[in-house]
XYZ file of C-alpha atoms in Angstrom:
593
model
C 28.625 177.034 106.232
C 28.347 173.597 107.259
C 26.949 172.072 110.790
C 24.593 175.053 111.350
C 22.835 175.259 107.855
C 22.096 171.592 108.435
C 19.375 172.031 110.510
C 18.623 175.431 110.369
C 18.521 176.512 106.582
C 16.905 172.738 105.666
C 13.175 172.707 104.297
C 10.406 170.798 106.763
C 8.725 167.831 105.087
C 5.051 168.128 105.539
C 4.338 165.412 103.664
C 2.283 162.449 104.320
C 3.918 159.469 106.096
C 2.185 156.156 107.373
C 4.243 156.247 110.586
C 5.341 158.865 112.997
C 8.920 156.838 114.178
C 10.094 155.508 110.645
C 9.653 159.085 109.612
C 11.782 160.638 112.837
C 14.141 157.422 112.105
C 14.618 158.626 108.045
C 14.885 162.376 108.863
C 17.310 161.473 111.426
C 19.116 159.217 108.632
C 19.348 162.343 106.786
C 20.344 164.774 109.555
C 17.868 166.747 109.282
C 15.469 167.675 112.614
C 12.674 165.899 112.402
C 9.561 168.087 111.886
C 6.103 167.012 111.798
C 3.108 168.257 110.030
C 2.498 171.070 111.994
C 6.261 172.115 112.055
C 6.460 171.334 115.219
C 9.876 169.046 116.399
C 8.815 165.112 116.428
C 11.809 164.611 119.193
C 12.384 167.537 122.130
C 15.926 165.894 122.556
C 17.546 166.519 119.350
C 20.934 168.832 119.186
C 20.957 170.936 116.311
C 24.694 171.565 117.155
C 25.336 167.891 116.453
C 23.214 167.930 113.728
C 22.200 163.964 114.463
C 20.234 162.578 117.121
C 21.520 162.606 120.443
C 24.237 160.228 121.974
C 25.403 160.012 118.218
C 29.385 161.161 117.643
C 29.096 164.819 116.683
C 30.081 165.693 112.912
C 33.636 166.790 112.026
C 33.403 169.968 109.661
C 36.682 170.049 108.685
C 35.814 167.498 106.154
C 36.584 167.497 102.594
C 34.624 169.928 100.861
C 32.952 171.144 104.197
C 30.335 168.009 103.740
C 28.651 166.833 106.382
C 28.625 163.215 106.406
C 27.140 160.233 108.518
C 29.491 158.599 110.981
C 30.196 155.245 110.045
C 27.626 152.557 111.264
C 29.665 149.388 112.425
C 29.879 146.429 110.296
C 27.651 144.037 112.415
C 24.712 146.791 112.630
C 22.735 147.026 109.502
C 21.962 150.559 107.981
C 17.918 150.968 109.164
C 16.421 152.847 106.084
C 12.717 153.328 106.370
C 10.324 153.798 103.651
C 9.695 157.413 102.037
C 6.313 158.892 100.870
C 6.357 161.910 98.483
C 2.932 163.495 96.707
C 3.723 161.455 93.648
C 6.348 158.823 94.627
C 7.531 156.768 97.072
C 10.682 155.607 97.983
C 11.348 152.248 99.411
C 14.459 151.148 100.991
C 17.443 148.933 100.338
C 18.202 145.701 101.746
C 19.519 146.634 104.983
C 22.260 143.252 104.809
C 23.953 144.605 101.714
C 26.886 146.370 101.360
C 26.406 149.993 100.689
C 26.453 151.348 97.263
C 30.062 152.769 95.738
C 30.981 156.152 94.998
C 33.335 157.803 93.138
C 36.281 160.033 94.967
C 34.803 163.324 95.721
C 36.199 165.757 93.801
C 36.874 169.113 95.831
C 34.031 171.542 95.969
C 31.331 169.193 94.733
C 27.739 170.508 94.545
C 26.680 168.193 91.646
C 25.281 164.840 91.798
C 24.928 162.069 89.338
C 21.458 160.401 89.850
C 20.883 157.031 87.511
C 18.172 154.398 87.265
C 15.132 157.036 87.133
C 11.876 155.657 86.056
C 11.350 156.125 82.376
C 8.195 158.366 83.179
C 9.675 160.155 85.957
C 9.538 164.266 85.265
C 11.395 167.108 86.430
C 8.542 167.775 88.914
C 9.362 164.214 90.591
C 12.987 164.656 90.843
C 12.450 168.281 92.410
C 9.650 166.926 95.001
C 12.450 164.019 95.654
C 15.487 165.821 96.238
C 14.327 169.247 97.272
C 14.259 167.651 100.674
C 18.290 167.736 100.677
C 18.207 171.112 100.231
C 17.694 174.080 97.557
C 18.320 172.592 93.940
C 20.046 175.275 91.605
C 19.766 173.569 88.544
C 18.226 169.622 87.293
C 19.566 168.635 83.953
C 18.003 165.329 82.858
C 18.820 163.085 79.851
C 16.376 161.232 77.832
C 17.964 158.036 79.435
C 17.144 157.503 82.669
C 19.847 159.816 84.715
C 20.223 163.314 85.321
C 22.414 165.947 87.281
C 21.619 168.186 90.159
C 22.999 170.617 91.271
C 22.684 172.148 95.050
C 22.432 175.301 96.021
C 25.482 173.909 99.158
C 27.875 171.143 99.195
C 26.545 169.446 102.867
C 23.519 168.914 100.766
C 25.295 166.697 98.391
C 26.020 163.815 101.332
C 21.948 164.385 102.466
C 21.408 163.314 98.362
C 24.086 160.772 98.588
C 21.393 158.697 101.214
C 18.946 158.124 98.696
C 21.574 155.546 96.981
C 20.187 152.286 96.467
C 15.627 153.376 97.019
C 13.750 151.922 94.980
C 11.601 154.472 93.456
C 7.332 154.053 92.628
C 5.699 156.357 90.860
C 2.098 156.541 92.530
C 0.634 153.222 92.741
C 1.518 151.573 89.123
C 3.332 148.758 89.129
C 4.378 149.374 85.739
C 8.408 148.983 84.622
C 8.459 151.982 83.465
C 7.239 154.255 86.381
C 10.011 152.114 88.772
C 13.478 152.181 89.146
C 16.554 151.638 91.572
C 18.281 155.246 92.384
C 21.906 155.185 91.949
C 23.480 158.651 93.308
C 26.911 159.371 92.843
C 29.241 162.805 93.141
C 29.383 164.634 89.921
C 32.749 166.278 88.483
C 31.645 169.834 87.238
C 33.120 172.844 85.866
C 31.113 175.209 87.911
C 31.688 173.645 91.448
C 35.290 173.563 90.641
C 35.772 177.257 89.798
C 33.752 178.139 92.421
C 35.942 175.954 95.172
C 39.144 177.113 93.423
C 37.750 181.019 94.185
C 36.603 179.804 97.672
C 40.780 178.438 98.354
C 41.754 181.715 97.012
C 39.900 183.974 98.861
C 40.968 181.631 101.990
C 44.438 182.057 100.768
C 44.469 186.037 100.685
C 42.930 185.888 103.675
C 45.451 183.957 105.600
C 48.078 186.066 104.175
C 46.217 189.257 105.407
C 46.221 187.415 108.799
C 49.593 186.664 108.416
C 50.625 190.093 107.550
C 48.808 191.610 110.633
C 50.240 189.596 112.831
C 53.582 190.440 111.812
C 53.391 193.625 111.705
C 51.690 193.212 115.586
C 55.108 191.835 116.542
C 57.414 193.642 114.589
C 59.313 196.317 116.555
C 57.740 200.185 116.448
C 59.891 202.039 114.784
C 61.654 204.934 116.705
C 59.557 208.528 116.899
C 60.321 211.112 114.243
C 62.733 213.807 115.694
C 60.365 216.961 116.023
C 61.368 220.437 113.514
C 63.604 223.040 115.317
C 62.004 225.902 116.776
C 62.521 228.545 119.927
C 60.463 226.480 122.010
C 61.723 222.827 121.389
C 65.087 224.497 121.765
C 64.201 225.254 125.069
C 62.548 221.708 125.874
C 65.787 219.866 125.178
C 67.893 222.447 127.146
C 65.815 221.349 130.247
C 66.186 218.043 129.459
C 69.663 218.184 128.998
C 70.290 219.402 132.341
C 68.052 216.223 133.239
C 70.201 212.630 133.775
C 67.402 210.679 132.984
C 66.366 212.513 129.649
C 69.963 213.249 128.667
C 69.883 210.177 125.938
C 66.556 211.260 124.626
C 68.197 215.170 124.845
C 71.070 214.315 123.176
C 69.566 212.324 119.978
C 67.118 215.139 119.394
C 70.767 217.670 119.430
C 72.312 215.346 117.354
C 69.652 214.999 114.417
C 69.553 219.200 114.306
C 72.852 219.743 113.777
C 73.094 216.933 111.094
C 70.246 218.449 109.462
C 71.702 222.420 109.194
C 69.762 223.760 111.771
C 72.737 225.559 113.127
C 73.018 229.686 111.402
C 73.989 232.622 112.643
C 70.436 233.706 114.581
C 70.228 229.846 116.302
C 74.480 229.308 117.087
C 74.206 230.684 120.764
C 71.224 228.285 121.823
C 72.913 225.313 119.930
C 76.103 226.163 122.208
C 74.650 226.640 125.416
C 73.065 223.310 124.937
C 76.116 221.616 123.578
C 77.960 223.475 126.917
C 75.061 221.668 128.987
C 75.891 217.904 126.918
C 79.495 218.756 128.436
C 78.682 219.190 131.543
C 77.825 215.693 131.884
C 81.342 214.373 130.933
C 82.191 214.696 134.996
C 79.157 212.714 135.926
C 79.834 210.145 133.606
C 83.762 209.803 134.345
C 82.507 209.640 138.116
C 80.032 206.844 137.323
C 82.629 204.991 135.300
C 84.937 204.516 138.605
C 82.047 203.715 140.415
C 81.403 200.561 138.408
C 85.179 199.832 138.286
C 85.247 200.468 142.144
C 82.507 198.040 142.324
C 84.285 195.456 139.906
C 87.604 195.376 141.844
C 85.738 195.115 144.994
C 83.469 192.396 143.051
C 87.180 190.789 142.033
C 89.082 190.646 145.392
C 85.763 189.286 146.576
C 86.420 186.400 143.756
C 90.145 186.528 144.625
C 89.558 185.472 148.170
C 87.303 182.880 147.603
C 89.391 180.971 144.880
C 91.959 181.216 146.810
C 89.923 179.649 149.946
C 88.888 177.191 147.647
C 92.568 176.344 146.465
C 93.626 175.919 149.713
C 90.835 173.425 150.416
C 91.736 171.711 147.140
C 95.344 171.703 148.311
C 94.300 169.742 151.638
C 92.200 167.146 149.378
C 95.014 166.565 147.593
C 97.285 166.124 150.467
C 94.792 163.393 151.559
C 94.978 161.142 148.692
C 98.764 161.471 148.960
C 98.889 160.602 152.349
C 96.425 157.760 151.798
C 98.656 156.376 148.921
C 101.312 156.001 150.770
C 102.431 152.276 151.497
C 101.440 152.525 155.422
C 97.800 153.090 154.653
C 97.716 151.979 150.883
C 98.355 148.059 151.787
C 94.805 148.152 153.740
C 92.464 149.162 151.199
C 91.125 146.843 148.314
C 91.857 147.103 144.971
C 88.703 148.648 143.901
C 89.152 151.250 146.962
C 92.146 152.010 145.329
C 91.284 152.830 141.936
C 88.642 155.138 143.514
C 91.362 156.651 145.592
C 93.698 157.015 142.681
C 90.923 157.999 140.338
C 89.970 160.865 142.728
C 93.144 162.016 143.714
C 93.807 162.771 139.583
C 90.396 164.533 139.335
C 91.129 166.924 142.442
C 94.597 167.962 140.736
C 93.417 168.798 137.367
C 90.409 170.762 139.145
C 93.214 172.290 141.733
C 95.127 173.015 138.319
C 92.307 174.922 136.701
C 91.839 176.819 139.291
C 95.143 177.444 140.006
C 95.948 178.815 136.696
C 93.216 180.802 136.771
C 94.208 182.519 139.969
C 97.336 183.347 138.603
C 95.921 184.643 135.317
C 93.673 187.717 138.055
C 97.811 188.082 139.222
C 99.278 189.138 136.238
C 96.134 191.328 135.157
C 96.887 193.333 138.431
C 100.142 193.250 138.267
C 99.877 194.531 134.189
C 96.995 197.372 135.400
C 99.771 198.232 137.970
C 100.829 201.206 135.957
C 97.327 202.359 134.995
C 96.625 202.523 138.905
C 99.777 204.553 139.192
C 98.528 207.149 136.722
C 95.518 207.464 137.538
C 95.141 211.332 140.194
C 94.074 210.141 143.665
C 90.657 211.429 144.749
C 91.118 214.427 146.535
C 92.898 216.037 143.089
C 91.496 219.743 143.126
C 89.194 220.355 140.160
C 90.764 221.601 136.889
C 89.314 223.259 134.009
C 86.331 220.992 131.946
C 88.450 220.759 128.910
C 91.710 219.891 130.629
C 89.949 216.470 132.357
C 88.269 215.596 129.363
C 91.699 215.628 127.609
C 93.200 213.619 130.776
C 90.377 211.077 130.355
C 91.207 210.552 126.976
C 94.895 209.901 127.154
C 94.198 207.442 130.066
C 92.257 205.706 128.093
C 94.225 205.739 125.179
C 97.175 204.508 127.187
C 95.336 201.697 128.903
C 93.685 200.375 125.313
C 97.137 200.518 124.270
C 98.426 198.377 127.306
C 95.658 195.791 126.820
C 96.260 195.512 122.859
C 100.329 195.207 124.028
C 99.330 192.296 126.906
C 97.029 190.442 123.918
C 99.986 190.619 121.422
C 102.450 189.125 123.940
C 99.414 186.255 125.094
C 98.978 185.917 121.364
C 103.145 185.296 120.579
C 103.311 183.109 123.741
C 100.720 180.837 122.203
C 102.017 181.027 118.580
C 105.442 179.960 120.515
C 103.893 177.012 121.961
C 102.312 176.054 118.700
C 105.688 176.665 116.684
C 107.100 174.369 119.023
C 104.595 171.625 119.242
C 104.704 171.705 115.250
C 108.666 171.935 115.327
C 108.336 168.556 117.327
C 105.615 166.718 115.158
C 107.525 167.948 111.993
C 110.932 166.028 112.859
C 108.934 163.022 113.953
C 107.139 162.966 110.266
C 110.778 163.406 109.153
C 112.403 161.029 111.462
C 109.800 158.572 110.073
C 110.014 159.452 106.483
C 113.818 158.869 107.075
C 113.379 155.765 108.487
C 110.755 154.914 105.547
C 113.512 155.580 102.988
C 116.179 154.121 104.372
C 113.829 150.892 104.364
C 113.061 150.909 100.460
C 116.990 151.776 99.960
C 117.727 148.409 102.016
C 115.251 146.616 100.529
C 115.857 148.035 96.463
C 119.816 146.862 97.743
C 118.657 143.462 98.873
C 116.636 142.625 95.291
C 119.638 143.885 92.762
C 122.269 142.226 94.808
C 119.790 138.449 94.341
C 119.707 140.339 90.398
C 123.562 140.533 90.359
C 124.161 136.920 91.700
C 121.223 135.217 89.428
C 123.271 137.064 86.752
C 126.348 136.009 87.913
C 125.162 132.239 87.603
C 123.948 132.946 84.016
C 127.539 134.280 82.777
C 129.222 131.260 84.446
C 126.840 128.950 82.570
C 126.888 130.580 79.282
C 131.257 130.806 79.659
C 130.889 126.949 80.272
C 128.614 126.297 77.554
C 131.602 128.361 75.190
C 134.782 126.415 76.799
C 132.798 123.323 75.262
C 132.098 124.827 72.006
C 135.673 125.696 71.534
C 136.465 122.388 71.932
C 134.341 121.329 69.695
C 135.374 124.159 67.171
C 138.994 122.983 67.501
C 138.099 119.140 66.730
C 136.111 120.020 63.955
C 138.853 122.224 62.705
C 141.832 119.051 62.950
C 139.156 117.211 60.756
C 139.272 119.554 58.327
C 142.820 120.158 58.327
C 142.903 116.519 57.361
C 140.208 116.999 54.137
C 141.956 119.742 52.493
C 142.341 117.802 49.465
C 139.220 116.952 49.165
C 137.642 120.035 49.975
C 139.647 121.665 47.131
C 138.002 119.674 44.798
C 134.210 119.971 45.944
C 135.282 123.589 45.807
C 136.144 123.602 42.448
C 133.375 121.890 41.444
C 130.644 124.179 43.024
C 131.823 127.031 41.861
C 131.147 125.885 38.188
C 127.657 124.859 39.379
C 126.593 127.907 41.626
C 127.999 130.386 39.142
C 124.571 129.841 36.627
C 122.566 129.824 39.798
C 123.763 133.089 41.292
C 123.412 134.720 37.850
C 119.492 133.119 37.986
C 118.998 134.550 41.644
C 120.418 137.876 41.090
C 117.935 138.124 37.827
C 115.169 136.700 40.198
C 112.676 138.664 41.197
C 112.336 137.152 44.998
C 115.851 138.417 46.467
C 115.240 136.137 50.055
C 113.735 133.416 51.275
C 110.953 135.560 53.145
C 110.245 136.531 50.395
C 109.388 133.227 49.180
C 107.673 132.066 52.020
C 105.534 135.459 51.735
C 105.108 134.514 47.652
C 103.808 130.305 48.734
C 101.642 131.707 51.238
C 99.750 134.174 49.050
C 99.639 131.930 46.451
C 98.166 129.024 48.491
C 95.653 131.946 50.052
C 94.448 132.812 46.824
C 94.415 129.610 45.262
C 91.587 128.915 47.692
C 89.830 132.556 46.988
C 89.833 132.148 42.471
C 87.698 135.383 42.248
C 90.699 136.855 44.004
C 91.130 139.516 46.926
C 92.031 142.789 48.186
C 95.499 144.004 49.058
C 94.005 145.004 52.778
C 92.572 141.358 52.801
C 95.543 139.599 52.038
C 97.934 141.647 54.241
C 95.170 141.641 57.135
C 95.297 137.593 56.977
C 99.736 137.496 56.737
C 99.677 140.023 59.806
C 97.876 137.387 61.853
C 100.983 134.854 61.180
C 103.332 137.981 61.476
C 102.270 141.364 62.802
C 105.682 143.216 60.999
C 104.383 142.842 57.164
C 103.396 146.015 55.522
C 100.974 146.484 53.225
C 103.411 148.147 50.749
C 105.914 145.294 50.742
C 103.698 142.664 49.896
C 102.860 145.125 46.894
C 105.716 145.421 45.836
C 106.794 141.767 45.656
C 103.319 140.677 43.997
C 103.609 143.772 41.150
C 106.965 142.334 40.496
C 105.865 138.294 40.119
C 103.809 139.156 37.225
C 103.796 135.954 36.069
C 102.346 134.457 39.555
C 100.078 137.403 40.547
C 97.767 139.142 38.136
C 95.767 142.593 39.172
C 92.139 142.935 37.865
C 89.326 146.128 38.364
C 86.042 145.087 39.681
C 82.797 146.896 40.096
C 81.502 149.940 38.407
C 81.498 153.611 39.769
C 82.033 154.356 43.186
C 82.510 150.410 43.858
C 84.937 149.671 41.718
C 87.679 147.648 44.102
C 90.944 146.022 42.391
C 91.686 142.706 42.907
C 94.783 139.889 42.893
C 94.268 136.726 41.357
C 96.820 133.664 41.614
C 98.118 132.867 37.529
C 100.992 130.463 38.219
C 99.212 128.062 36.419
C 98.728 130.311 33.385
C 102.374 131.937 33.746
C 104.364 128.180 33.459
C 102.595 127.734 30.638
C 103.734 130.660 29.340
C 107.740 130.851 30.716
């Protein structure tokens, strides 16, 4: 739509103006040809393909929205705005040293424009006979403060509105506030120019897919020709070409189809075996052709023969060279770099010599394996033998020579699967060798650390057995010492017994059976000595574990429900808190014992 309806679809301005050139100059501005009074062009030069004046870049339309916009005016070179006259307006230009005004982003598809700072008596009629000169206004919708929207009837016209940014507008000749203002236009975000866009991209869109889809089926194979209904006369059409070697394939399809499809009964079986008798004709013809092309490729491979083996014997004399030239007589002249060519070389001709060499001998044993085929096969000048009978012949041959190329692939195939055994065989009884050699170095070295554990041991025992030779001779003096006491002992014995006798009966009617069990009984008594509104069990077990992690919970019950006197239980709390409690009483309990 764009560069064309510029100039040609825009309205001419007749309208009064106080100078021809500032006119031309704000027509230009708005790329639109400049027209004069009479309609006739103001400047013979202008392009309406560049829709701009001439020597001017030419606009891109592949801009967003399809707008035509202004090329951007360098920084140093002021925007030259000239004044507009209208029938009831005029519109005078901005500053040309300020910047120009801002816009919002352009939102795809825009047709709408925001327009602010209207005079407060401007009409409908004024904004028309303003704006109308961008280009056919679809719709003005104007607020009762000082802005409105239009809508154009294109989206190129939206950048022609977008110039006016920054006039200040007159109405007539008053100088009144109120028939002034400063125009601000800005792109508009509405519904309609969005839907309308959106159907635009879609329509684009099907129509890139029906380009798409035309283009691929341009390119896409044709698709083979139907096979044409039996009848008397086609039957006859593909019996000629039968007989024909260069419509034989096409001949031979066409048979093929009609027999798969049950044309063959009792009325058409004689013409579908004359022309099946005519396909086997062509079984001679084609075994003839056949040894043609192999005559051809063992011509084409003695041909190959000869000249690798002319080539080999080239590569031999090469080779021959170097040797010769690395022997000492002629070897002591050269320079050590000259050598390292030489020797370099000399290994690059032999692997190449190799290659070839290999391959060579590879052709060998293919002839020498087809031997027996060539054997078989009848010589030329065989006399001719019924169709049938050399069709069968052809088949066996080439039953037996499939079967002597599948036989010479199986024994390649072992050879290789030999060489790989092999090659694996080797690698496996390195990795074993190694992982011998591995083991046999932790054994040594697990050997070497328990024989150092054996002797620090060893040094232990003999110090321990020292330390007990001089506690048995202590044990021994101490024992003469008391040999020579007995008759005191006696007595002290005598004695205790009549004092320990009231103190076992005491400790076996105690309730603490061990002295654990009276450290365990001091400790919980000092512990809740400092709590006097008492503890839990879990509380007071969870602060002896810390001093010793094997007390139970059970055992320290047990010896606190037995010291009644020392420990007394209580019930706390009400309900679902209700928690029971051990408070110290020794105080209480020696009163009371």
């Amino acid at each position: 739509d764009g560069g064309g309806n510029l100039n040609l679809d825009s309205v001419p301005m007749g309208l009064p103006m106080s100078d021809p050139t500032a006119w031309t100059t704000a027509m230009n501005n708005l790329g639109m040809a400049p027209m004069g009074m009479t309609g006739q062009p103001l400047l013979p030069d202008f392009d309406p393909a560049l829709g701009m004046m001439t020597g001017i870049p030419p606009i891109n339309p592949m801009m967003p929205g399809l707008g035509i916009v202004p090329p951007p005016i360098p920084p140093d070179m002021p925007a030259v705005k000239e004044i507009i006259h209208c029938k009831s307006c005029t519109l005078f230009p901005p500053n040309p040293h300020l910047p120009p005004p801002a816009t919002r982003e352009r939102p795809p598809g825009c047709k709408t424009v925001f327009v602010g700072g209207l005079p407060e008596n401007g009409t409908e009629q004024i904004i028309m006979e303003v704006f109308e000169q961008c280009g056919e206004v679809i719709a003005i919708r104007k607020s009762k403060k000082n802005f409105c929207h239009i809508r154009f009837a294109e989206e190129f016209m939206v950048d022609k509105a977008l110039y006016l940014s920054g006039y200040r507008i007159r109405l007539g000749s008053s100088t009144d506030k109120k028939d002034t203002g400063r125009l601000h236009v800005d792109f508009a975000q509405a519904r309609d120019d969005l839907y309308e866009w959106e159907c635009k991209q879609r329509m684009l869109a099907r129509e890139e897919r029906h380009r798409r889809r035309l283009e691929e089926e341009r390119f896409r194979p044709p698709s083979p020709p139907p096979v044409v209904h039996y009848s008397d006369h086609e039957c006859s059409v593909v019996a000629e070409k039968l007989k024909d070697d260069t419509k034989f394939l096409e001949a031979i399809q066409t048979l093929l189809t009609w027999i798969e499809r049950g044309e063959v009964n009792r009325r058409t079986a004689n013409n579908f075996y004359s022309m099946i008798q005519s396909a086997n004709s062509h079984v001679r013809r084609l075994v003839n052709e056949k040894a043609a092309h192999e005559k051809e490729m063992e011509e084409a491979k003695e041909k190959f023969k000869l000249a690798l083996s002319g080539i080999l014997v080239q590569f031999e004399q090469i080779v021959a060279v170097y040797h010769s030239a690395s022997k000492q007589k002629a070897w002591d002249h050269f320079t050590k770099a000259q050598r390292k060519n030489i020797s370099v070389w000399c290994k690059q001709a032999e692997e190449i010599r190799n290659i070839h060499n290999d391959e060579l001998m590879g052709i060998r044993r293919e002839e020498e394996m087809e031997m027996s085929d060539e054997e078989i096969e009848d010589p030329p000048e065989m006399k001719e033998t019924e169709e049938s009978a050399l069709v069968s012949q052809v088949e066996a041959l080439k039953e037996e020579n499939d079967s002597l190329r599948w036989q010479l692939d199986a024994y390649r195939n072992e050879v290789e699967l030999l060489k790989q055994e092999q090659g694996k065989a080797s690698r496996d009884e390195d990795t074993t060798k190694e992982q011998q050699m591995k083991l046999l170095q932790q054994a040594l070295q697990g050997m070497q650390k328990h024989l150092l554990k054996v002797q620090d041991e060893y040094k232990k025992r003999e110090a321990e057995l020292e330390k007990v030779r001089e506690d048995k001779l202590k044990i021994e003096a101490a024992l003469e010492n008391l040999k020579e006491q007995e008759g005191t002992t006696s007595r002290v014995c005598a004695c205790s017994q009549e004092k320990e006798c009231p103190v076992e009966k005491t400790l076996s009617n105690s309730p603490v059976k061990s002295e654990r069990e009276v450290l365990l009984v001091g400790i919980i008594s000092t512990f809740l000595h400092v709590h006097p509104f008492g503890a839990s069990i879990e509380y007071i077990c969870s602060y002896l574990q810390r001093l010793d992690s094997k007390i139970c919970t059970a055992e320290v019950e047990v010896l606190m429900t037995r010291l009644q006197n020392t420990f007394r239980q209580e019930l706390s709390g009400v309900g679902a808190s209700l928690e029971k409690r051990w408070k110290f009483c020794g105080f209480d309990g020696l009163k009371m014992t």
